[in-house]
PDB file of C-alpha atoms and ligand atoms in Angstrom:
ATOM      1  CA  MET A   8     -10.816 -99.639 -53.877  1.00 85.00           C
ATOM      2  CA  ASP A   9     -11.961 -96.016 -52.909  1.00 91.00           C
ATOM      3  CA  LYS A  10     -15.868 -96.995 -51.158  1.00 92.00           C
ATOM      4  CA  TYR A  11     -16.169 -92.617 -50.901  1.00 94.00           C
ATOM      5  CA  LYS A  12     -15.828 -92.601 -54.908  1.00 95.00           C
ATOM      6  CA  ILE A  13     -18.063 -95.328 -55.271  1.00 95.00           C
ATOM      7  CA  LEU A  14     -21.422 -94.052 -52.826  1.00 97.00           C
ATOM      8  CA  GLY A  15     -23.288 -93.140 -55.818  1.00 96.00           C
ATOM      9  CA  ARG A  16     -23.076 -97.112 -57.222  1.00 95.00           C
ATOM     10  CA  ILE A  17     -23.581 -98.185 -52.998  1.00 96.00           C
ATOM     11  CA  ALA A  18     -27.028 -95.540 -53.055  1.00 97.00           C
ATOM     12  CA  ASN A  19     -27.887 -97.422 -55.782  1.00 97.00           C
ATOM     13  CA  ILE A  20     -27.196-100.513 -54.712  1.00 96.00           C
ATOM     14  CA  TYR A  21     -29.422-100.288 -50.989  1.00 96.00           C
ATOM     15  CA  ALA A  22     -32.130 -98.210 -53.619  1.00 96.00           C
ATOM     16  CA  ASP A  23     -32.633-101.468 -55.141  1.00 96.00           C
ATOM     17  CA  GLY A  24     -32.848-103.384 -51.613  1.00 95.00           C
ATOM     18  CA  GLY A  25     -29.070-104.808 -52.340  1.00 94.00           C
ATOM     19  CA  ASN A  26     -26.573-105.606 -49.339  1.00 94.00           C
ATOM     20  CA  ILE A  27     -24.097-103.202 -48.977  1.00 96.00           C
ATOM     21  CA  LEU A  28     -21.526-104.721 -46.674  1.00 95.00           C
ATOM     22  CA  GLU A  29     -21.600-107.977 -49.730  1.00 93.00           C
ATOM     23  CA  TYR A  30     -21.584-106.325 -51.805  1.00 94.00           C
ATOM     24  CA  LEU A  31     -18.151-104.430 -50.804  1.00 94.00           C
ATOM     25  CA  ARG A  32     -16.843-107.544 -49.234  1.00 92.00           C
ATOM     26  CA  ASP A  33     -17.868-109.536 -52.914  1.00 90.00           C
ATOM     27  CA  ILE A  34     -15.796-105.763 -54.782  1.00 90.00           C
ATOM     28  CA  GLU A  35     -11.981-106.702 -52.672  1.00 87.00           C
ATOM     29  CA  GLY A  36     -13.065-110.486 -51.386  1.00 89.00           C
ATOM     30  CA  HIS A  37     -12.548-110.421 -48.321  1.00 89.00           C
ATOM     31  CA  ASP A  38     -14.163-112.485 -46.228  1.00 87.00           C
ATOM     32  CA  HIS A  39     -14.160-110.229 -43.007  1.00 93.00           C
ATOM     33  CA  ASN A  40     -15.801-106.330 -42.802  1.00 95.00           C
ATOM     34  CA  SER A  41     -13.316-103.541 -42.274  1.00 95.00           C
ATOM     35  CA  ILE A  42     -14.554-101.279 -40.136  1.00 96.00           C
ATOM     36  CA  GLU A  43     -15.343 -98.398 -43.339  1.00 95.00           C
ATOM     37  CA  ASP A  44     -17.883-101.032 -45.259  1.00 96.00           C
ATOM     38  CA  ILE A  45     -19.410-101.879 -41.719  1.00 97.00           C
ATOM     39  CA  MET A  46     -19.045 -97.341 -41.723  1.00 98.00           C
ATOM     40  CA  ILE A  47     -21.314 -97.271 -44.821  1.00 97.00           C
ATOM     41  CA  SER A  48     -24.030-100.301 -44.870  1.00 97.00           C
ATOM     42  CA  TYR A  49     -25.253 -98.974 -41.802  1.00 98.00           C
ATOM     43  CA  ASP A  50     -25.407 -95.344 -42.390  1.00 98.00           C
ATOM     44  CA  PHE A  51     -27.578 -95.793 -45.722  1.00 98.00           C
ATOM     45  CA  GLN A  52     -29.820 -97.815 -43.388  1.00 96.00           C
ATOM     46  CA  ALA A  53     -30.143 -95.369 -41.068  1.00 97.00           C
ATOM     47  CA  GLY A  54     -34.300 -94.690 -40.409  1.00 96.00           C
ATOM     48  CA  SER A  55     -34.992 -98.288 -40.532  1.00 95.00           C
ATOM     49  CA  TYR A  56     -34.189 -99.126 -37.127  1.00 94.00           C
ATOM     50  CA  ASN A  57     -36.319 -96.311 -35.467  1.00 94.00           C
ATOM     51  CA  SER A  58     -39.090 -97.793 -38.069  1.00 94.00           C
ATOM     52  CA  ALA A  59     -38.973-101.161 -37.478  1.00 95.00           C
ATOM     53  CA  TYR A  60     -39.576-100.397 -33.632  1.00 94.00           C
ATOM     54  CA  LYS A  61     -42.879 -97.928 -34.545  1.00 93.00           C
ATOM     55  CA  LYS A  62     -44.459-100.463 -36.063  1.00 94.00           C
ATOM     56  CA  THR A  63     -43.913-103.310 -33.899  1.00 93.00           C
ATOM     57  CA  PRO A  64     -42.274-102.867 -30.332  1.00 93.00           C
ATOM     58  CA  ASP A  65     -43.633-105.281 -28.507  1.00 92.00           C
ATOM     59  CA  LYS A  66     -41.491-107.542 -30.624  1.00 91.00           C
ATOM     60  CA  PHE A  67     -38.392-105.385 -29.920  1.00 90.00           C
ATOM     61  CA  ASN A  68     -39.183-104.640 -26.212  1.00 92.00           C
ATOM     62  CA  SER A  69     -39.710-108.987 -24.677  1.00 94.00           C
ATOM     63  CA  PRO A  70     -35.639-109.003 -26.049  1.00 96.00           C
ATOM     64  CA  HIS A  71     -35.346-105.534 -23.940  1.00 96.00           C
ATOM     65  CA  GLU A  72     -36.938-106.594 -20.878  1.00 96.00           C
ATOM     66  CA  ALA A  73     -34.529-110.330 -21.350  1.00 97.00           C
ATOM     67  CA  MET A  74     -31.505-108.548 -21.302  1.00 98.00           C
ATOM     68  CA  ALA A  75     -32.587-105.681 -18.405  1.00 98.00           C
ATOM     69  CA  GLU A  76     -33.536-109.083 -16.334  1.00 97.00           C
ATOM     70  CA  ILE A  77     -29.898-110.178 -16.808  1.00 98.00           C
ATOM     71  CA  MET A  78     -27.875-106.712 -16.213  1.00 98.00           C
ATOM     72  CA  ASN A  79     -30.324-105.803 -12.673  1.00 97.00           C
ATOM     73  CA  GLY A  80     -27.874-108.093 -10.564  1.00 95.00           C
ATOM     74  CA  CYS A  81     -25.200-106.094 -11.616  1.00 96.00           C
ATOM     75  CA  LEU A  82     -26.553-102.464 -11.192  1.00 96.00           C
ATOM     76  CA  PRO A  83     -24.556-100.644  -8.407  1.00 94.00           C
ATOM     77  CA  GLU A  84     -26.576 -99.322  -5.873  1.00 87.00           C
ATOM     78  CA  ASN A  85     -26.460 -95.559  -6.510  1.00 84.00           C
ATOM     79  CA  GLY A  86     -26.141 -93.679  -9.261  1.00 91.00           C
ATOM     80  CA  TYR A  87     -23.969 -95.340 -12.230  1.00 96.00           C
ATOM     81  CA  THR A  88     -22.318 -94.789 -15.757  1.00 97.00           C
ATOM     82  CA  LEU A  89     -23.889 -96.865 -18.227  1.00 98.00           C
ATOM     83  CA  CYS A  90     -22.521 -97.092 -21.999  1.00 98.00           C
ATOM     84  CA  GLU A  91     -23.682 -99.034 -24.954  1.00 98.00           C
ATOM     85  CA  ALA A  92     -20.898 -99.060 -27.775  1.00 98.00           C
ATOM     86  CA  GLY A  93     -22.936 -99.504 -31.411  1.00 98.00           C
ATOM     87  CA  VAL A  94     -25.574 -98.177 -30.254  1.00 98.00           C
ATOM     88  CA  GLY A  95     -26.727 -97.557 -33.576  1.00 98.00           C
ATOM     89  CA  GLU A  96     -30.783 -95.828 -33.924  1.00 98.00           C
ATOM     90  CA  GLY A  97     -30.689 -96.161 -30.142  1.00 97.00           C
ATOM     91  CA  THR A  98     -34.260 -98.535 -30.021  1.00 96.00           C
ATOM     92  CA  SER A  99     -31.818-100.564 -27.515  1.00 97.00           C
ATOM     93  CA  PHE A 100     -31.041 -97.989 -26.010  1.00 97.00           C
ATOM     94  CA  PHE A 101     -33.540 -96.121 -25.023  1.00 96.00           C
ATOM     95  CA  PRO A 102     -36.561 -98.830 -24.498  1.00 96.00           C
ATOM     96  CA  LEU A 103     -34.226-100.278 -22.012  1.00 96.00           C
ATOM     97  CA  ILE A 104     -33.592 -97.773 -19.560  1.00 96.00           C
ATOM     98  CA  PRO A 105     -37.435 -98.654 -18.387  1.00 94.00           C
ATOM     99  CA  TYR A 106     -36.397-101.765 -17.863  1.00 96.00           C
ATOM    100  CA  LEU A 107     -33.643-101.689 -16.038  1.00 96.00           C
ATOM    101  CA  ARG A 108     -34.582-101.421 -11.920  1.00 95.00           C
ATOM    102  CA  LYS A 109     -32.370 -98.590 -11.802  1.00 93.00           C
ATOM    103  CA  LYS A 110     -32.063 -95.527 -14.042  1.00 93.00           C
ATOM    104  CA  PRO A 111     -28.394 -94.734 -14.186  1.00 96.00           C
ATOM    105  CA  ALA A 112     -27.324 -91.297 -13.392  1.00 96.00           C
ATOM    106  CA  ILE A 113     -25.398 -90.817 -17.121  1.00 97.00           C
ATOM    107  CA  ALA A 114     -25.582 -93.109 -20.276  1.00 97.00           C
ATOM    108  CA  CYS A 115     -24.030 -92.192 -23.250  1.00 98.00           C
ATOM    109  CA  GLY A 116     -23.811 -94.597 -26.635  1.00 98.00           C
ATOM    110  CA  PHE A 117     -21.665 -93.794 -29.308  1.00 98.00           C
ATOM    111  CA  ASP A 118     -21.008 -95.211 -33.343  1.00 98.00           C
ATOM    112  CA  ILE A 119     -19.169 -95.187 -36.243  1.00 98.00           C
ATOM    113  CA  SER A 120     -22.510 -93.931 -38.289  1.00 98.00           C
ATOM    114  CA  TRP A 121     -23.576 -90.462 -38.096  1.00 98.00           C
ATOM    115  CA  SER A 122     -26.577 -90.685 -39.077  1.00 98.00           C
ATOM    116  CA  ARG A 123     -27.239 -93.361 -37.366  1.00 98.00           C
ATOM    117  CA  ILE A 124     -26.865 -91.293 -34.263  1.00 98.00           C
ATOM    118  CA  LEU A 125     -28.392 -88.349 -35.638  1.00 98.00           C
ATOM    119  CA  GLU A 126     -31.496 -90.990 -36.436  1.00 97.00           C
ATOM    120  CA  ALA A 127     -31.509 -92.017 -32.055  1.00 97.00           C
ATOM    121  CA  MET A 128     -30.694 -88.591 -30.949  1.00 96.00           C
ATOM    122  CA  ARG A 129     -34.656 -87.809 -32.623  1.00 95.00           C
ATOM    123  CA  PHE A 130     -35.745 -91.264 -31.407  1.00 95.00           C
ATOM    124  CA  GLY A 131     -34.343 -90.581 -27.984  1.00 94.00           C
ATOM    125  CA  ASN A 132     -36.837 -87.259 -27.987  1.00 92.00           C
ATOM    126  CA  GLU A 133     -39.314 -88.841 -28.761  1.00 89.00           C
ATOM    127  CA  PHE A 134     -38.571 -90.776 -24.666  1.00 85.00           C
ATOM    128  CA  THR A 135     -40.707 -89.698 -21.448  1.00 84.00           C
ATOM    129  CA  GLY A 136     -39.436 -90.326 -18.443  1.00 83.00           C
ATOM    130  CA  LEU A 137     -35.833 -90.031 -18.502  1.00 88.00           C
ATOM    131  CA  GLU A 138     -35.926 -86.929 -16.988  1.00 85.00           C
ATOM    132  CA  GLY A 139     -32.650 -86.508 -15.070  1.00 86.00           C
ATOM    133  CA  MET A 140     -30.449 -88.900 -16.792  1.00 92.00           C
ATOM    134  CA  SER A 141     -27.605 -87.274 -17.805  1.00 94.00           C
ATOM    135  CA  ARG A 142     -27.158 -88.641 -22.281  1.00 95.00           C
ATOM    136  CA  GLN A 143     -24.632 -88.171 -24.241  1.00 97.00           C
ATOM    137  CA  LEU A 144     -24.589 -89.668 -28.081  1.00 98.00           C
ATOM    138  CA  VAL A 145     -21.795 -89.324 -30.033  1.00 98.00           C
ATOM    139  CA  VAL A 146     -19.669 -90.719 -32.728  1.00 98.00           C
ATOM    140  CA  GLY A 147     -17.435 -92.872 -32.353  1.00 98.00           C
ATOM    141  CA  ASP A 148     -15.594 -96.331 -32.942  1.00 98.00           C
ATOM    142  CA  MET A 149     -15.738-100.108 -30.631  1.00 98.00           C
ATOM    143  CA  PHE A 150     -11.938 -99.830 -31.528  1.00 98.00           C
ATOM    144  CA  GLU A 151     -11.095 -96.976 -30.985  1.00 98.00           C
ATOM    145  CA  ALA A 152     -13.485 -95.002 -28.213  1.00 98.00           C
ATOM    146  CA  PRO A 153     -13.988 -92.091 -26.596  1.00 98.00           C
ATOM    147  CA  PHE A 154     -13.663 -92.406 -22.958  1.00 98.00           C
ATOM    148  CA  ALA A 155     -10.868 -93.080 -20.462  1.00 98.00           C
ATOM    149  CA  ASP A 156     -10.013 -96.262 -18.941  1.00 98.00           C
ATOM    150  CA  ASN A 157     -13.026 -97.589 -16.229  1.00 98.00           C
ATOM    151  CA  SER A 158     -15.205 -94.228 -17.091  1.00 98.00           C
ATOM    152  CA  PHE A 159     -18.310 -96.558 -16.931  1.00 98.00           C
ATOM    153  CA  ASP A 160     -19.664 -99.087 -13.833  1.00 98.00           C
ATOM    154  CA  ILE A 161     -21.606-100.945 -17.409  1.00 98.00           C
ATOM    155  CA  VAL A 162     -21.410-101.678 -20.886  1.00 98.00           C
ATOM    156  CA  TYR A 163     -23.108-103.692 -22.870  1.00 98.00           C
ATOM    157  CA  THR A 164     -23.447-104.180 -26.715  1.00 98.00           C
ATOM    158  CA  SER A 165     -26.075-105.383 -28.750  1.00 98.00           C
ATOM    159  CA  HIS A 166     -25.749-106.992 -31.703  1.00 98.00           C
ATOM    160  CA  ALA A 167     -22.325-104.574 -32.572  1.00 98.00           C
ATOM    161  CA  MET A 168     -19.152-105.984 -32.549  1.00 98.00           C
ATOM    162  CA  GLU A 169     -21.783-108.137 -34.420  1.00 98.00           C
ATOM    163  CA  PRO A 170     -20.164-107.452 -38.365  1.00 98.00           C
ATOM    164  CA  ASN A 171     -16.181-106.896 -36.790  1.00 98.00           C
ATOM    165  CA  GLY A 172     -15.127-110.930 -37.610  1.00 97.00           C
ATOM    166  CA  GLY A 173     -11.378-112.140 -36.709  1.00 97.00           C
ATOM    167  CA  LYS A 174     -10.874-108.520 -34.434  1.00 97.00           C
ATOM    168  CA  GLU A 175     -12.670-109.989 -31.440  1.00 98.00           C
ATOM    169  CA  ALA A 176     -10.011-110.159 -29.283  1.00 98.00           C
ATOM    170  CA  GLN A 177      -9.420-106.166 -30.231  1.00 98.00           C
ATOM    171  CA  MET A 178     -12.717-104.676 -29.672  1.00 98.00           C
ATOM    172  CA  LEU A 179     -12.986-106.851 -25.975  1.00 98.00           C
ATOM    173  CA  ALA A 180      -9.597-105.594 -25.036  1.00 98.00           C
ATOM    174  CA  GLU A 181     -11.471-101.593 -25.677  1.00 98.00           C
ATOM    175  CA  LEU A 182     -14.284-102.808 -24.721  1.00 98.00           C
ATOM    176  CA  TYR A 183     -13.049-104.318 -21.197  1.00 98.00           C
ATOM    177  CA  ARG A 184     -10.792-100.714 -20.793  1.00 98.00           C
ATOM    178  CA  ILE A 185     -13.627 -98.409 -20.826  1.00 98.00           C
ATOM    179  CA  THR A 186     -15.338-100.834 -18.369  1.00 98.00           C
ATOM    180  CA  SER A 187     -15.098-100.171 -14.406  1.00 98.00           C
ATOM    181  CA  LYS A 188     -17.291-103.619 -13.609  1.00 98.00           C
ATOM    182  CA  TYR A 189     -19.758-105.264 -15.403  1.00 98.00           C
ATOM    183  CA  LEU A 190     -19.132-105.846 -19.575  1.00 98.00           C
ATOM    184  CA  PHE A 191     -22.511-107.635 -20.418  1.00 98.00           C
ATOM    185  CA  LEU A 192     -22.239-108.478 -24.664  1.00 98.00           C
ATOM    186  CA  PHE A 193     -25.833-109.570 -26.880  1.00 98.00           C
ATOM    187  CA  GLU A 194     -23.954-110.601 -28.987  1.00 98.00           C
ATOM    188  CA  PRO A 195     -24.420-113.819 -31.601  1.00 98.00           C
ATOM    189  CA  ILE A 196     -22.444-116.310 -30.348  1.00 98.00           C
ATOM    190  CA  TYR A 197     -21.309-118.347 -32.766  1.00 97.00           C
ATOM    191  CA  GLU A 198     -20.210-121.877 -30.488  1.00 97.00           C
ATOM    192  CA  LEU A 199     -23.586-121.622 -28.876  1.00 97.00           C
ATOM    193  CA  ALA A 200     -25.445-121.624 -32.492  1.00 97.00           C
ATOM    194  CA  SER A 201     -27.279-123.903 -34.800  1.00 96.00           C
ATOM    195  CA  GLU A 202     -24.709-125.587 -37.884  1.00 97.00           C
ATOM    196  CA  GLU A 203     -27.712-123.035 -40.234  1.00 97.00           C
ATOM    197  CA  VAL A 204     -26.911-120.119 -38.158  1.00 97.00           C
ATOM    198  CA  GLN A 205     -23.413-120.703 -38.216  1.00 98.00           C
ATOM    199  CA  LYS A 206     -23.122-121.388 -41.595  1.00 97.00           C
ATOM    200  CA  ARG A 207     -24.556-117.816 -41.975  1.00 97.00           C
ATOM    201  CA  MET A 208     -22.713-116.165 -39.087  1.00 97.00           C
ATOM    202  CA  ILE A 209     -19.462-116.707 -41.520  1.00 96.00           C
ATOM    203  CA  HIS A 210     -21.250-116.120 -44.625  1.00 94.00           C
ATOM    204  CA  HIS A 211     -21.735-112.586 -42.828  1.00 95.00           C
ATOM    205  CA  GLY A 212     -17.987-112.149 -41.108  1.00 96.00           C
ATOM    206  CA  TYR A 213     -20.197-112.387 -38.089  1.00 97.00           C
ATOM    207  CA  VAL A 214     -18.233-112.132 -34.444  1.00 98.00           C
ATOM    208  CA  ARG A 215     -16.306-115.757 -33.599  1.00 98.00           C
ATOM    209  CA  GLY A 216     -15.210-117.535 -30.485  1.00 98.00           C
ATOM    210  CA  LEU A 217     -16.204-114.784 -28.268  1.00 98.00           C
ATOM    211  CA  LYS A 218     -15.681-116.131 -24.948  1.00 98.00           C
ATOM    212  CA  ARG A 219     -12.023-117.957 -25.605  1.00 98.00           C
ATOM    213  CA  GLN A 220     -10.745-115.229 -26.529  1.00 98.00           C
ATOM    214  CA  ALA A 221     -12.706-113.249 -23.456  1.00 98.00           C
ATOM    215  CA  GLU A 222     -10.794-115.392 -21.373  1.00 98.00           C
ATOM    216  CA  ALA A 223      -7.348-115.515 -22.715  1.00 98.00           C
ATOM    217  CA  LEU A 224      -7.561-111.815 -22.485  1.00 98.00           C
ATOM    218  CA  GLY A 225      -7.137-112.824 -19.585  1.00 98.00           C
ATOM    219  CA  TYR A 226     -10.887-111.800 -18.157  1.00 98.00           C
ATOM    220  CA  SER A 227     -13.664-113.301 -15.757  1.00 98.00           C
ATOM    221  CA  VAL A 228     -16.703-114.375 -17.266  1.00 98.00           C
ATOM    222  CA  VAL A 229     -19.936-115.607 -15.217  1.00 98.00           C
ATOM    223  CA  ARG A 230     -22.013-115.661 -17.321  1.00 98.00           C
ATOM    224  CA  TYR A 231     -22.277-116.936 -21.264  1.00 98.00           C
ATOM    225  CA  GLU A 232     -26.050-118.511 -22.467  1.00 98.00           C
ATOM    226  CA  ILE A 233     -28.675-117.187 -25.305  1.00 97.00           C
ATOM    227  CA  LEU A 234     -30.655-114.574 -24.393  1.00 97.00           C
ATOM    228  CA  ARG A 235     -34.547-116.797 -23.437  1.00 96.00           C
ATOM    229  CA  CYS A 236     -35.965-114.089 -26.100  1.00 94.00           C
ATOM    230  CA  PHE A 237     -34.947-112.676 -29.303  1.00 93.00           C
ATOM    231  CA  VAL A 238     -35.650-110.686 -32.108  1.00 92.00           C
ATOM    232  CA  SER A 239     -35.013-113.443 -34.894  1.00 93.00           C
ATOM    233  CA  ASP A 240     -34.371-116.952 -35.532  1.00 93.00           C
ATOM    234  CA  LEU A 241     -31.655-116.776 -37.860  1.00 95.00           C
ATOM    235  CA  ASN A 242     -29.773-114.799 -36.283  1.00 96.00           C
ATOM    236  CA  PRO A 243     -29.908-115.094 -32.282  1.00 96.00           C
ATOM    237  CA  THR A 244     -29.238-113.287 -28.867  1.00 97.00           C
ATOM    238  CA  GLY A 245     -26.577-114.516 -26.890  1.00 98.00           C
ATOM    239  CA  VAL A 246     -25.306-113.410 -23.319  1.00 98.00           C
ATOM    240  CA  LEU A 247     -21.293-113.088 -22.244  1.00 98.00           C
ATOM    241  CA  VAL A 248     -20.681-110.901 -18.738  1.00 98.00           C
ATOM    242  CA  ILE A 249     -17.894-109.953 -17.977  1.00 98.00           C
ATOM    243  CA  GLU A 250     -17.083-109.344 -14.444  1.00 98.00           C
ATOM    244  CA  LYS A 251     -14.453-107.116 -13.914  1.00 98.00           C
ATOM    245  CA  GLY A 252     -14.628-105.292 -10.412  1.00 94.00           C
ATOM    246  CA  GLY A 253     -13.528-102.481 -10.514  1.00 95.00           C
ATOM    247  CA  THR A 254     -13.948 -98.427  -9.154  1.00 96.00           C
ATOM    248  CA  THR A 255     -15.580 -95.964 -11.896  1.00 96.00           C
ATOM    249  CA  GLU A 256     -13.377 -93.368 -12.833  1.00 96.00           C
ATOM    250  CA  TRP A 257     -16.011 -90.564 -15.207  1.00 96.00           C
ATOM    251  CA  GLN A 258     -14.362 -87.824 -17.186  1.00 96.00           C
ATOM    252  CA  GLY A 259     -16.663 -86.978 -19.501  1.00 96.00           C
ATOM    253  CA  LEU A 260     -15.374 -87.422 -22.937  1.00 98.00           C
ATOM    254  CA  CYS A 261     -12.602 -87.508 -24.765  1.00 98.00           C
ATOM    255  CA  ASP A 262      -9.926 -87.543 -27.428  1.00 98.00           C
ATOM    256  CA  PRO A 263     -10.158 -91.134 -28.970  1.00 98.00           C
ATOM    257  CA  LEU A 264      -6.624 -91.408 -29.788  1.00 98.00           C
ATOM    258  CA  SER A 265      -5.172 -89.620 -26.122  1.00 98.00           C
ATOM    259  CA  LYS A 266      -7.452 -90.917 -24.239  1.00 98.00           C
ATOM    260  CA  LYS A 267      -7.053 -87.214 -22.780  1.00 98.00           C
ATOM    261  CA  ARG A 268      -9.791 -84.863 -21.657  1.00 97.00           C
ATOM    262  CA  MET A 269     -11.016 -82.039 -24.073  1.00 97.00           C
ATOM    263  CA  THR A 270     -12.621 -78.794 -23.678  1.00 97.00           C
ATOM    264  CA  GLU A 271     -15.456 -78.404 -25.793  1.00 97.00           C
ATOM    265  CA  TYR A 272     -16.649 -75.569 -27.738  1.00 96.00           C
ATOM    266  CA  ASP A 273     -19.066 -73.988 -30.398  1.00 95.00           C
ATOM    267  CA  ASP A 274     -18.209 -75.823 -33.320  1.00 96.00           C
ATOM    268  CA  CYS A 275     -15.161 -78.817 -32.213  1.00 98.00           C
ATOM    269  CA  TYR A 276     -14.374 -80.398 -29.731  1.00 98.00           C
ATOM    270  CA  PHE A 277     -10.095 -79.670 -28.626  1.00 98.00           C
ATOM    271  CA  CYS A 278      -7.632 -82.259 -26.254  1.00 98.00           C
ATOM    272  CA  LYS A 279      -4.657 -79.673 -25.313  1.00 97.00           C
ATOM    273  CA  ASP A 280      -2.370 -82.750 -24.848  1.00 98.00           C
ATOM    274  CA  SER A 281      -2.359 -84.732 -28.662  1.00 98.00           C
ATOM    275  CA  MET A 282      -3.208 -81.093 -30.315  1.00 98.00           C
ATOM    276  CA  LEU A 283      -6.310 -82.387 -32.137  1.00 98.00           C
ATOM    277  CA  SER A 284      -9.939 -81.444 -32.848  1.00 98.00           C
ATOM    278  CA  TYR A 285     -12.746 -83.324 -33.600  1.00 98.00           C
ATOM    279  CA  PRO A 286     -16.381 -81.540 -35.509  1.00 98.00           C
ATOM    280  CA  LYS A 287     -19.862 -81.665 -34.461  1.00 98.00           C
ATOM    281  CA  ILE A 288     -22.022 -81.910 -37.493  1.00 98.00           C
ATOM    282  CA  GLY A 289     -25.091 -80.930 -36.544  1.00 97.00           C
ATOM    283  CA  GLY A 290     -24.270 -80.978 -32.472  1.00 97.00           C
ATOM    284  CA  ILE A 291     -22.727 -84.190 -32.597  1.00 98.00           C
ATOM    285  CA  PRO A 292     -19.350 -85.078 -31.112  1.00 98.00           C
ATOM    286  CA  CYS A 293     -17.467 -86.856 -34.037  1.00 98.00           C
ATOM    287  CA  LEU A 294     -15.543 -88.233 -32.334  1.00 98.00           C
ATOM    288  CA  SER A 295     -13.385 -91.334 -34.420  1.00 98.00           C
ATOM    289  CA  ARG A 296     -10.443 -91.165 -36.222  1.00 97.00           C
ATOM    290  CA  GLN A 297     -11.031 -90.697 -39.123  1.00 96.00           C
ATOM    291  CA  ASN A 298     -12.431 -87.061 -38.163  1.00 98.00           C
ATOM    292  CA  ALA A 299      -9.376 -85.729 -36.163  1.00 98.00           C
ATOM    293  CA  VAL A 300      -7.962 -82.079 -37.366  1.00 98.00           C
ATOM    294  CA  LEU A 301      -4.796 -81.634 -36.600  1.00 98.00           C
ATOM    295  CA  THR A 302      -4.407 -78.030 -34.531  1.00 98.00           C
ATOM    296  CA  THR A 303      -1.739 -77.046 -33.435  1.00 97.00           C
ATOM    297  CA  LYS A 304      -2.194 -73.779 -33.016  1.00 96.00           C
ATOM    298  CA  PHE A 305      -5.388 -73.698 -32.092  1.00 96.00           C
ATOM    299  CA  GLU A 306      -5.477 -72.312 -29.116  1.00 92.00           C
ATOM    300  CA  THR A 307      -3.890 -68.985 -30.893  1.00 94.00           C
ATOM    301  CA  GLN A 308      -6.752 -68.604 -32.627  1.00 85.00           C
ATOM    302  CA  LYS A 309      -8.700 -65.433 -33.268  1.00 67.00           C
ATOM    303  CA  VAL A 310     -12.470 -65.807 -33.198  1.00 60.00           C
TER     304      VAL A 310
HETATM  305  C1  SAM B 407     -27.915-104.127 -35.780  1.00 89.58           C
HETATM  306  S1  SAM B 407     -26.914-103.264 -35.588  1.00 89.58           S
HETATM  307  C2  SAM B 407     -27.280-102.291 -33.600  1.00 89.58           C
HETATM  308  C3  SAM B 407     -27.889-101.201 -32.540  1.00 89.58           C
HETATM  309  C4  SAM B 407     -27.770-100.934 -31.835  1.00 89.58           C
HETATM  310  N1  SAM B 407     -27.001-101.889 -31.142  1.00 89.58           N
HETATM  311  C5  SAM B 407     -29.664-102.265 -31.842  1.00 89.58           C
HETATM  312  O1  SAM B 407     -29.616-103.171 -30.634  1.00 89.58           O
HETATM  313  O2  SAM B 407     -30.241-101.565 -32.478  1.00 89.58           O
HETATM  314  C6  SAM B 407     -25.545-102.394 -35.079  1.00 89.58           C
HETATM  315  C7  SAM B 407     -24.080-101.246 -35.277  1.00 89.58           C
HETATM  316  O3  SAM B 407     -23.700-101.073 -34.440  1.00 89.58           O
HETATM  317  C8  SAM B 407     -22.773-100.365 -35.630  1.00 89.58           C
HETATM  318  N2  SAM B 407     -21.320-100.867 -34.941  1.00 89.58           N
HETATM  319  C9  SAM B 407     -20.468-101.364 -35.833  1.00 89.58           C
HETATM  320  N3  SAM B 407     -19.488-101.480 -36.280  1.00 89.58           N
HETATM  321  C10 SAM B 407     -19.194-100.346 -34.895  1.00 89.58           C
HETATM  322  C11 SAM B 407     -17.948-100.506 -34.472  1.00 89.58           C
HETATM  323  N4  SAM B 407     -16.528-100.518 -34.633  1.00 89.58           N
HETATM  324  N5  SAM B 407     -17.514 -99.818 -33.171  1.00 89.58           N
HETATM  325  C12 SAM B 407     -18.875 -98.645 -33.308  1.00 89.58           C
HETATM  326  N6  SAM B 407     -19.907 -97.921 -34.313  1.00 89.58           N
HETATM  327  C13 SAM B 407     -20.311-100.506 -34.303  1.00 89.58           C
HETATM  328  C14 SAM B 407     -23.200-100.213 -36.448  1.00 89.58           C
HETATM  329  O4  SAM B 407     -22.986 -98.997 -37.120  1.00 89.58           O
HETATM  330  C15 SAM B 407     -24.483-100.179 -36.443  1.00 89.58           C
HETATM  331  O5  SAM B 407     -25.422 -98.781 -35.282  1.00 89.58           O
END
C-alpha cells in the first residue's frame, strides 16, 4: 500500500479524531508499526504537544524534574554534548534542561517528523535561559541517526522508542553507537507494567524486552525502574540507564548512511564520501534515508 497516495484520507481520519497508527496498521493487517506509519501519524499530530504543554506545564514538568534527578548524577563536569532521539516538539527537550545541574555545551534533537521539528523550533524560541548553549534540531531516524559514533556524552529518549515495537535491538544498537557515556531510556517498560498497561502496549505495537535485549547486546544496564512520576497512568514512564563509559568525539551532523562528515550549503548538506546530499526545508536539515539524493556531480555544479 502506497501511504503517500492516501494522505487525504488520513487527514480526514485525523480530523475526525481517529487513531492514524491504528488505521495504518489495520489496513495492512500488521501488529507492528512501520517507520513510515510512525512518521505519518506523528507528522499529522504536530502542534498538539506544544499546545498541551502550554495549557498545563506543571503536569509535564514534574516528570522532567524526575528525569533530571536520574540524569544529574551522570553528567560530565565540563561542557558536554546531549542528544534527545525522537525529540518531537521539544516539549521534553527544552523544559528538561533547566532541571539539569549543568547546561550542555551542545544539545541536539532529532525526529522522523519534519512538522514536529518545526514545532520544536517554535517552542524553543519561546524559551529563555538557554543562552550559550549551541542547539541543533534536525529530521533523522533512530535507526540511522545522522551522527558519528560516540558523538554525545549523553543520549536519551522520552517515549520515542515506544511505537517501534519489534525492532528494539536495532534501535538500542544505533542509540548506543552515538552515545559515549550514558544512554537514558525513559520509555514504557512492559515487564514492569500492570496487566492493563501490558495489554495496551501490545495493542499499540509498543517496545518490549528492552532490558533483556540491551543485556543480550552486552550493554551494562545500571538502572531499571518506573519513574517516580509520569504524565499518564495508562502509559507509565520507565527508566533504563545504560553505561558505556567511553570518550566523546563530537563531529557535527553526519550523513546518516555513511556516518561521514558533511559540508553545509545554503539549501542542503553534501557528503563527499557518500556523494549523497540532503535538503534543508524551511531551514531544517532533513537527514533521513528517505531524503537522500544521489549527487555524484555535486561539486561540478555552477551556482
Ligand atoms: C510520544 S512522542 C514523544 C516526543 C518527545 N520525546 C517528548 O517527550 O515530548 C514520540 C516521538 O518519537 C518520534 N519517533 C518515533 N519513532 C522514531 C524513529 N524511528 N526515529 C525518529 N523519531 C521517531 C515520533 O515522531 C514522535 O515525535
